[in-house]
Amino acid sequence: MSKKIDELLDHNYDGIREFDNDLPGWWTWLFILSIIFSFFYMAYFHVLGAGDSSQVKFMKEYDPDYRPLPGEQNSALLANVFPTYKSPFRTPGSDVMQQDLRGGGAGVVTEFALAEEEEVDLSVVPLTDAAALAAGQKTFTQFCFTCHGMSGEGGIGPNLTDDYWIHGGLFPEVIHTIKKGVPVKGMISWETQLSPDQILEVGSYAFTLIGTNPANPKAPQGDLIASGE
């Protein structure tokens, strides 16, 4: 005897009733396949440790040379059962990186502190010719606007159009900040990404933004240094 189709069940929820029909075949198979996939996923990430966790992916984006620590090679699933297990797919990080991470990022802070201690070249002056400023604007809109806004109004990073400066408002200090970055605040060092000419151009362009009035400017941060001088 074939099963009845579109037969209403007895229960009633605020006037809403439902049919006692089987799930569609495609839905059932999708459910079964998702369960099968979960076993492969669990083995790939949590047993073999062949896949990177979101934390390791972030670290590799931040530092392409990053290698996970030996402890990170163990999956949480196996750590208690096989504490000495090491995934064959992982290469442990260096002792220096381990020491940095154990210190809660102390290595990064130390690196930034040393960068700040480096002498600022006070002979650097902003470029004023149109070609250099246009090149600086191109670099700014390519790399800098995501944090500082398209018009320098600020966002994740500080507002570049006011007279307040966090790491010094002299032009040489601005160039120094671009070159060395502010790792503890998320700003990378650009001296390995941009040429010295590009750094000088984008710094000069950023200096032209001082005193402009963009829409939705970020609140001032740092110390007041009139006209960035």
Coordinates of C-alpha atoms in Angstrom, one line a residue:
M1 CA 0.0 0.0 0.0
S2 CA 1.5 3.3 -1.1
K3 CA 1.9 6.1 1.4
K4 CA -0.6 8.9 1.3
I5 CA 0.7 12.2 0.0
D6 CA -0.3 15.6 1.5
E7 CA -1.9 14.1 4.5
L8 CA -2.4 16.6 7.3
L9 CA -1.0 15.8 10.7
D10 CA -3.3 16.1 13.7
H11 CA -1.4 18.8 15.6
N12 CA -2.1 22.5 15.1
Y13 CA 0.1 25.5 16.0
D14 CA -1.9 28.7 16.0
G15 CA -3.8 27.6 13.0
I16 CA -0.7 26.4 11.2
R17 CA -0.8 22.7 10.2
E18 CA 1.7 20.6 8.2
F19 CA 1.7 17.7 5.9
D20 CA 3.3 14.3 6.8
N21 CA 5.4 14.1 3.6
D22 CA 8.9 12.8 3.2
L23 CA 11.7 15.3 2.7
P24 CA 12.8 15.9 -0.9
G25 CA 15.4 13.5 -2.2
W26 CA 17.9 16.3 -3.0
W27 CA 17.6 17.7 0.6
T28 CA 18.1 14.2 2.1
W29 CA 21.2 13.6 0.0
L30 CA 22.6 17.0 0.8
F31 CA 22.2 16.3 4.5
I32 CA 23.9 12.9 4.1
L33 CA 26.8 14.4 2.1
S34 CA 27.3 17.2 4.6
I35 CA 27.8 14.5 7.3
I36 CA 30.2 12.6 5.2
F37 CA 32.1 15.8 4.4
S38 CA 32.3 16.6 8.1
F39 CA 34.4 13.5 8.7
F40 CA 36.9 14.5 6.0
Y41 CA 37.0 18.1 7.3
M42 CA 37.6 16.9 10.9
A43 CA 40.4 14.6 9.8
Y44 CA 42.0 17.3 7.6
F45 CA 42.1 20.0 10.2
H46 CA 41.8 18.3 13.6
V47 CA 43.5 14.9 13.1
L48 CA 46.2 15.3 10.4
G49 CA 46.6 19.0 11.1
A50 CA 47.1 19.6 7.4
G51 CA 45.0 22.7 7.2
D52 CA 45.7 26.0 8.8
S53 CA 43.5 27.4 11.6
S54 CA 42.1 30.9 11.2
Q55 CA 44.7 32.1 13.7
V56 CA 47.5 30.6 11.7
K57 CA 46.1 32.0 8.5
F58 CA 46.0 35.5 10.1
M59 CA 49.6 35.2 11.2
K60 CA 50.7 34.1 7.7
E61 CA 49.0 37.1 6.2
Y62 CA 50.6 39.4 8.8
D63 CA 54.0 37.7 8.4
P64 CA 54.6 35.5 5.2
D65 CA 57.5 33.9 7.0
Y66 CA 55.4 32.8 9.9
R67 CA 55.6 29.1 10.9
P68 CA 53.3 27.6 13.6
L69 CA 54.8 26.6 16.9
P70 CA 55.2 22.9 17.7
G71 CA 52.3 23.2 20.1
E72 CA 50.1 24.5 17.3
Q73 CA 50.7 21.4 15.3
N74 CA 48.6 19.4 17.7
S75 CA 44.9 19.5 17.2
A76 CA 42.8 20.2 20.2
L77 CA 41.0 16.9 19.5
L78 CA 44.2 14.8 19.9
A79 CA 46.2 17.0 22.4
N80 CA 44.9 15.2 25.4
V81 CA 44.9 11.7 23.9
F82 CA 48.2 11.9 22.1
P83 CA 50.2 14.8 23.7
T84 CA 53.4 13.9 21.7
Y85 CA 51.7 13.7 18.3
K86 CA 53.1 16.0 15.6
S87 CA 51.5 16.5 12.3
P88 CA 53.8 15.6 9.4
F89 CA 52.3 18.5 7.4
R90 CA 53.6 21.2 9.7
T91 CA 57.0 22.9 10.0
P92 CA 57.6 24.4 13.5
G93 CA 58.5 28.1 13.9
S94 CA 61.8 29.4 14.9
D95 CA 63.0 29.7 18.5
V96 CA 63.0 33.4 18.1
M97 CA 59.4 33.5 17.0
Q98 CA 58.4 31.1 19.8
Q99 CA 60.1 33.4 22.3
D100 CA 58.3 36.5 20.9
L101 CA 54.9 34.8 21.1
R102 CA 55.5 33.5 24.6
G103 CA 56.2 37.0 25.6
G104 CA 52.8 38.1 24.4
G105 CA 54.2 40.0 21.4
A106 CA 57.1 41.5 23.3
G107 CA 59.3 40.9 20.3
V108 CA 57.1 43.1 18.2
V109 CA 57.0 45.8 20.8
T110 CA 60.7 45.7 21.2
E111 CA 61.2 45.9 17.4
F112 CA 58.9 48.9 17.3
A113 CA 60.7 50.5 20.2
L114 CA 64.1 50.1 18.5
A115 CA 62.6 51.5 15.3
E116 CA 61.5 54.6 17.2
E117 CA 64.9 55.0 18.7
E118 CA 66.5 55.2 15.2
E119 CA 67.5 58.7 14.4
V120 CA 65.0 60.7 12.3
D121 CA 66.5 62.2 9.2
L122 CA 65.7 65.9 9.7
S123 CA 67.0 66.9 6.3
V124 CA 64.0 65.4 4.6
V125 CA 61.7 68.0 3.1
P126 CA 58.3 67.5 1.4
L127 CA 58.1 67.4 -2.4
T128 CA 56.0 70.1 -4.1
D129 CA 56.0 69.4 -7.8
A130 CA 52.8 68.3 -9.3
A131 CA 54.1 65.0 -10.7
A132 CA 55.5 63.8 -7.4
L133 CA 52.3 64.7 -5.6
A134 CA 50.2 63.0 -8.2
A135 CA 52.4 59.9 -7.8
G136 CA 52.0 60.2 -4.0
Q137 CA 48.2 60.4 -4.3
K138 CA 48.2 57.3 -6.5
T139 CA 50.1 55.4 -3.8
F140 CA 47.9 56.8 -1.1
T141 CA 44.7 55.7 -2.8
Q142 CA 46.2 52.3 -3.4
F143 CA 47.5 51.5 0.0
C144 CA 46.7 54.1 2.6
F145 CA 43.0 55.0 2.2
T146 CA 41.7 51.7 3.8
C147 CA 42.9 53.0 7.2
H148 CA 43.1 56.7 6.8
G149 CA 40.2 57.4 4.4
M150 CA 40.2 58.4 0.8
S151 CA 40.5 62.1 1.8
G152 CA 42.6 61.5 4.9
E153 CA 39.6 61.9 7.2
G154 CA 40.6 58.8 9.2
G155 CA 39.0 55.5 9.9
I156 CA 40.9 52.6 11.5
G157 CA 43.9 55.0 11.4
P158 CA 44.1 58.6 12.6
N159 CA 42.8 61.7 10.8
L160 CA 45.5 63.2 8.6
T161 CA 43.8 66.5 7.9
D162 CA 43.9 68.1 11.4
D163 CA 46.8 69.5 13.4
Y164 CA 47.0 66.6 15.9
W165 CA 49.8 64.0 15.6
I166 CA 50.4 60.8 17.5
H167 CA 54.0 60.0 16.4
G168 CA 55.3 63.5 15.6
G169 CA 54.0 66.1 13.1
L170 CA 57.3 67.2 11.6
F171 CA 57.6 66.0 8.0
P172 CA 60.7 63.9 8.8
E173 CA 58.8 62.3 11.6
V174 CA 55.9 61.5 9.3
I175 CA 58.3 59.9 6.8
H176 CA 59.9 57.9 9.6
T177 CA 56.5 56.7 10.8
I178 CA 55.7 55.5 7.2
K179 CA 59.0 53.8 6.9
K180 CA 59.1 52.0 10.2
G181 CA 55.3 51.6 10.8
V182 CA 53.5 51.3 14.1
P183 CA 53.2 47.5 14.5
V184 CA 51.5 47.7 17.9
K185 CA 48.7 49.7 16.3
G186 CA 48.5 47.6 13.2
M187 CA 50.4 49.8 10.8
I188 CA 53.1 47.8 9.0
S189 CA 56.5 49.1 8.0
W190 CA 56.3 50.3 4.4
E191 CA 60.0 50.5 3.7
T192 CA 60.0 46.9 2.5
Q193 CA 56.8 47.5 0.4
L194 CA 57.5 50.9 -1.2
S195 CA 60.7 52.5 -2.6
P196 CA 62.3 55.5 -0.9
D197 CA 60.9 57.7 -3.6
Q198 CA 57.4 56.4 -3.2
I199 CA 57.5 56.9 0.6
L200 CA 58.7 60.5 0.1
E201 CA 55.9 61.0 -2.5
V202 CA 53.1 59.6 -0.4
G203 CA 54.3 61.5 2.7
S204 CA 54.4 64.7 0.7
Y205 CA 50.9 64.1 -0.6
A206 CA 49.6 63.3 2.9
F207 CA 51.1 66.6 4.1
T208 CA 49.0 68.5 1.5
L209 CA 45.9 67.1 3.2
I210 CA 46.6 69.1 6.4
G211 CA 44.0 71.8 6.8
T212 CA 41.5 70.3 4.4
N213 CA 37.9 69.7 5.5
P214 CA 36.8 66.2 4.4
A215 CA 33.4 64.8 5.3
N216 CA 33.0 62.9 8.5
P217 CA 36.5 63.6 9.9
K218 CA 37.7 61.4 12.8
A219 CA 38.1 63.0 16.1
P220 CA 41.6 64.4 16.8
Q221 CA 44.2 62.1 18.3
G222 CA 47.6 62.8 19.8
D223 CA 49.3 66.2 20.3
L224 CA 48.5 69.5 18.7
I225 CA 51.2 70.6 16.3
A226 CA 50.1 73.5 14.3
S227 CA 50.2 72.9 10.5
G228 CA 52.2 69.8 11.0
E229 CA 55.4 71.8 11.5

